[in-house]
Amino acid sequence: MTEEKVKDLTLLYAVGALDGSEREELERLLKANNEAAVEQTAAWHATMTAAVRQALHPVDPPAHVKQSLMKRIRQTIQRAKGGPGSLRFDHAEGIYTVYPEHMEWRKHPVPGVSFKVLSESKKRGYITMLMKVEPGTIFPAHHHSGEEECYVLSGSVILNGKRLGPGVLHHGDEGSDHGVLSSDEGALLFLVVAQEDYIPPAQ
């Protein structure tokens, strides 16, 4: 194949107009590292790329397009990394799974109490959380600015002399006042509560 023929074929190849036996022949030359074919193909691709860049005018996308794109990228990365071993796995928009076993326990201002916030409803101001109570802990009386649901997973807590053990649900109405809670053996609790009632504001 003459050098002029290679030049013609590589031009057609660069613009995607080469097919059939001629395309197969040129690709064989490229695979065999034919110097003329490789150099000419690279040169034509460089020329075409420069021409396309000059023909295009950069346009900044609207802010909402960029935000949507970045959100999709974050979700894709999260789904790729999610699952056992991670804190959270996003299945789809607004649907996710949390793995509490991979979360750190945070210290509560009340000595002997630690917690993990599993999810948060910003619209309603409620959080779903796990609370760990060490043996001998006393949780002071407090006011409920919102409703409280407390389910005992293990151990027990004592309220008004009544021991609440595993499987017991304790409810508090919005606006109610809660008496002192204590635990002599320790407990693990699952709560759905108003955030301001249990989680101190960030300093």
CSV table of C-alpha atoms in Angstrom, one decimal:
chain,number,residue,atom,x,y,z
A,1,MET,CA,0.0,0.0,0.0
A,2,THR,CA,1.5,3.4,-1.1
A,3,GLU,CA,2.0,6.2,1.4
A,4,GLU,CA,-0.6,8.3,-0.5
A,5,LYS,CA,-3.1,5.5,-0.2
A,6,VAL,CA,-2.5,5.2,3.5
A,7,LYS,CA,-3.0,9.0,3.9
A,8,ASP,CA,-6.4,8.8,2.1
A,9,LEU,CA,-7.5,5.8,4.1
A,10,THR,CA,-6.5,7.3,7.4
A,11,LEU,CA,-8.4,10.5,6.6
A,12,LEU,CA,-11.6,8.5,6.0
A,13,TYR,CA,-10.9,6.4,9.1
A,14,ALA,CA,-10.5,9.5,11.2
A,15,VAL,CA,-14.0,10.8,10.2
A,16,GLY,CA,-15.6,7.4,10.5
A,17,ALA,CA,-16.3,7.0,6.8
A,18,LEU,CA,-14.1,4.0,6.1
A,19,ASP,CA,-15.7,0.6,6.0
A,20,GLY,CA,-15.5,-2.8,4.3
A,21,SER,CA,-12.3,-4.4,3.2
A,22,GLU,CA,-10.4,-1.1,3.2
A,23,ARG,CA,-11.1,-0.6,6.9
A,24,GLU,CA,-10.0,-4.1,7.6
A,25,GLU,CA,-6.8,-3.6,5.7
A,26,LEU,CA,-6.0,-0.3,7.5
A,27,GLU,CA,-6.7,-1.9,10.9
A,28,ARG,CA,-4.4,-4.7,10.1
A,29,LEU,CA,-1.7,-2.2,9.4
A,30,LEU,CA,-2.4,-0.4,12.7
A,31,LYS,CA,-2.3,-3.7,14.6
A,32,ALA,CA,1.0,-4.6,13.0
A,33,ASN,CA,2.3,-1.1,14.0
A,34,ASN,CA,2.9,0.0,10.4
A,35,GLU,CA,4.8,3.2,10.9
A,36,ALA,CA,3.1,5.2,8.1
A,37,ALA,CA,-0.4,4.1,9.1
A,38,VAL,CA,0.1,4.8,12.8
A,39,GLU,CA,1.7,8.2,12.3
A,40,GLN,CA,-0.9,9.3,9.7
A,41,THR,CA,-3.8,8.1,11.8
A,42,ALA,CA,-2.5,9.9,14.9
A,43,ALA,CA,-2.0,13.1,12.8
A,44,TRP,CA,-5.5,13.0,11.3
A,45,HIS,CA,-7.1,12.4,14.8
A,46,ALA,CA,-5.2,15.3,16.2
A,47,THR,CA,-6.3,17.6,13.3
A,48,MET,CA,-10.0,16.5,13.7
A,49,THR,CA,-9.9,17.0,17.5
A,50,ALA,CA,-8.5,20.5,17.1
A,51,ALA,CA,-11.1,21.4,14.5
A,52,VAL,CA,-14.0,20.2,16.7
A,53,ARG,CA,-12.7,22.1,19.6
A,54,GLN,CA,-12.5,25.3,17.6
A,55,ALA,CA,-16.0,24.8,16.2
A,56,LEU,CA,-17.5,24.4,19.7
A,57,HIS,CA,-18.1,27.4,22.0
A,58,PRO,CA,-17.9,26.6,25.7
A,59,VAL,CA,-21.3,27.1,27.5
A,60,ASP,CA,-21.7,27.2,31.3
A,61,PRO,CA,-24.6,24.9,32.2
A,62,PRO,CA,-27.4,26.3,34.4
A,63,ALA,CA,-26.8,25.9,38.1
A,64,HIS,CA,-29.7,23.4,38.5
A,65,VAL,CA,-28.1,21.2,35.7
A,66,LYS,CA,-24.8,21.1,37.5
A,67,GLN,CA,-26.4,20.4,40.9
A,68,SER,CA,-28.5,17.5,39.4
A,69,LEU,CA,-25.4,16.0,37.7
A,70,MET,CA,-23.3,16.2,40.8
A,71,LYS,CA,-26.1,14.6,42.8
A,72,ARG,CA,-26.3,11.7,40.3
A,73,ILE,CA,-22.5,11.3,40.5
A,74,ARG,CA,-22.6,11.2,44.3
A,75,GLN,CA,-25.4,8.6,44.3
A,76,THR,CA,-23.6,6.5,41.7
A,77,ILE,CA,-20.4,6.5,43.9
A,78,GLN,CA,-22.4,5.8,47.0
A,79,ARG,CA,-24.2,2.8,45.4
A,80,ALA,CA,-20.9,1.5,44.2
A,81,LYS,CA,-19.4,1.7,47.6
A,82,GLY,CA,-22.5,0.9,49.6
A,83,GLY,CA,-23.5,-2.3,51.3
A,84,PRO,CA,-22.0,-4.3,54.2
A,85,GLY,CA,-18.9,-2.6,55.4
A,86,SER,CA,-20.3,0.9,54.7
A,87,LEU,CA,-22.6,3.2,56.8
A,88,ARG,CA,-25.2,3.6,54.1
A,89,PHE,CA,-26.4,2.2,50.8
A,90,ASP,CA,-28.6,4.3,48.5
A,91,HIS,CA,-30.9,2.1,46.5
A,92,ALA,CA,-32.7,4.9,44.6
A,93,GLU,CA,-33.7,8.6,45.1
A,94,GLY,CA,-35.0,8.9,48.7
A,95,ILE,CA,-34.5,5.2,49.5
A,96,TYR,CA,-31.5,4.0,51.5
A,97,THR,CA,-30.4,1.4,54.0
A,98,VAL,CA,-28.3,2.1,57.1
A,99,TYR,CA,-25.8,-0.3,58.7
A,100,PRO,CA,-25.6,0.7,62.4
A,101,GLU,CA,-22.9,-1.8,63.2
A,102,HIS,CA,-20.4,0.3,61.2
A,103,MET,CA,-21.3,3.5,63.0
A,104,GLU,CA,-19.4,5.0,65.9
A,105,TRP,CA,-21.2,5.4,69.2
A,106,ARG,CA,-21.4,9.1,70.2
A,107,LYS,CA,-21.3,10.2,73.8
A,108,HIS,CA,-24.4,11.8,75.2
A,109,PRO,CA,-24.2,14.7,77.8
A,110,VAL,CA,-25.8,12.3,80.3
A,111,PRO,CA,-23.0,10.2,81.8
A,112,GLY,CA,-23.3,6.5,80.8
A,113,VAL,CA,-25.4,7.2,77.7
A,114,SER,CA,-24.2,6.9,74.1
A,115,PHE,CA,-26.2,7.0,70.8
A,116,LYS,CA,-26.3,6.5,67.1
A,117,VAL,CA,-28.6,8.6,64.9
A,118,LEU,CA,-29.9,6.2,62.2
A,119,SER,CA,-32.0,8.7,60.2
A,120,GLU,CA,-33.4,12.2,60.4
A,121,SER,CA,-36.7,13.7,59.2
A,122,LYS,CA,-35.7,17.4,58.7
A,123,LYS,CA,-39.3,18.2,57.7
A,124,ARG,CA,-40.8,16.8,60.9
A,125,GLY,CA,-37.9,17.4,63.2
A,126,TYR,CA,-37.7,13.8,64.3
A,127,ILE,CA,-34.8,11.4,64.5
A,128,THR,CA,-34.6,7.6,64.6
A,129,MET,CA,-31.8,6.5,66.9
A,130,LEU,CA,-30.2,3.7,69.0
A,131,MET,CA,-29.4,4.5,72.6
A,132,LYS,CA,-27.0,2.5,74.8
A,133,VAL,CA,-27.4,2.9,78.6
A,134,GLU,CA,-24.6,1.6,80.8
A,135,PRO,CA,-25.4,-0.2,84.1
A,136,GLY,CA,-26.1,2.2,87.0
A,137,THR,CA,-27.1,5.1,84.7
A,138,ILE,CA,-29.7,7.7,85.7
A,139,PHE,CA,-31.4,9.7,83.0
A,140,PRO,CA,-32.9,12.9,84.5
A,141,ALA,CA,-36.5,14.0,84.1
A,142,HIS,CA,-37.2,15.9,80.9
A,143,HIS,CA,-39.9,17.5,78.8
A,144,HIS,CA,-41.2,16.1,75.5
A,145,SER,CA,-41.4,18.8,72.9
A,146,GLY,CA,-42.6,16.1,70.5
A,147,GLU,CA,-43.9,12.6,70.7
A,148,GLU,CA,-41.6,9.8,71.9
A,149,GLU,CA,-41.5,6.2,71.0
A,150,CYS,CA,-39.0,4.0,72.9
A,151,TYR,CA,-38.7,0.3,72.3
A,152,VAL,CA,-36.5,-1.8,74.6
A,153,LEU,CA,-34.2,-4.1,72.5
A,154,SER,CA,-32.2,-5.6,75.4
A,155,GLY,CA,-31.6,-5.1,79.1
A,156,SER,CA,-34.1,-3.0,81.0
A,157,VAL,CA,-34.9,0.5,82.2
A,158,ILE,CA,-36.8,1.5,85.3
A,159,LEU,CA,-39.6,4.2,85.3
A,160,ASN,CA,-41.7,4.9,88.4
A,161,GLY,CA,-40.6,1.6,90.0
A,162,LYS,CA,-41.7,-0.3,86.9
A,163,ARG,CA,-39.1,-2.4,85.0
A,164,LEU,CA,-39.4,-2.2,81.3
A,165,GLY,CA,-37.6,-5.1,79.6
A,166,PRO,CA,-37.0,-6.4,76.1
A,167,GLY,CA,-40.0,-6.1,73.7
A,168,VAL,CA,-41.7,-3.3,75.7
A,169,LEU,CA,-42.7,-0.1,73.9
A,170,HIS,CA,-42.8,3.1,76.0
A,171,HIS,CA,-44.7,6.1,74.6
A,172,GLY,CA,-44.7,9.8,75.5
A,173,ASP,CA,-47.1,12.4,74.1
A,174,GLU,CA,-46.0,15.7,72.8
A,175,GLY,CA,-45.9,18.2,75.7
A,176,SER,CA,-45.7,15.5,78.4
A,177,ASP,CA,-43.1,15.5,81.2
A,178,HIS,CA,-41.0,12.4,81.7
A,179,GLY,CA,-39.9,11.3,85.1
A,180,VAL,CA,-36.4,10.0,86.0
A,181,LEU,CA,-35.3,6.9,84.1
A,182,SER,CA,-32.6,4.5,85.5
A,183,SER,CA,-31.0,1.2,84.6
A,184,ASP,CA,-29.3,-1.2,87.0
A,185,GLU,CA,-28.3,-3.7,84.3
A,186,GLY,CA,-27.9,-1.5,81.2
A,187,ALA,CA,-30.1,-1.4,78.1
A,188,LEU,CA,-30.2,-0.9,74.4
A,189,LEU,CA,-33.1,1.2,73.2
A,190,PHE,CA,-34.6,2.1,69.8
A,191,LEU,CA,-36.2,5.5,69.8
A,192,VAL,CA,-38.1,7.8,67.5
A,193,VAL,CA,-38.0,11.2,69.1
A,194,ALA,CA,-37.9,15.0,68.6
A,195,GLN,CA,-34.3,15.8,68.0
A,196,GLU,CA,-34.2,18.7,70.4
A,197,ASP,CA,-35.3,16.4,73.2
A,198,TYR,CA,-32.3,14.1,73.0
A,199,ILE,CA,-29.5,15.5,70.9
A,200,PRO,CA,-27.8,18.7,72.1
A,201,PRO,CA,-27.3,21.4,69.5
A,202,ALA,CA,-23.8,21.6,67.9
A,203,GLN,CA,-21.5,24.0,69.7
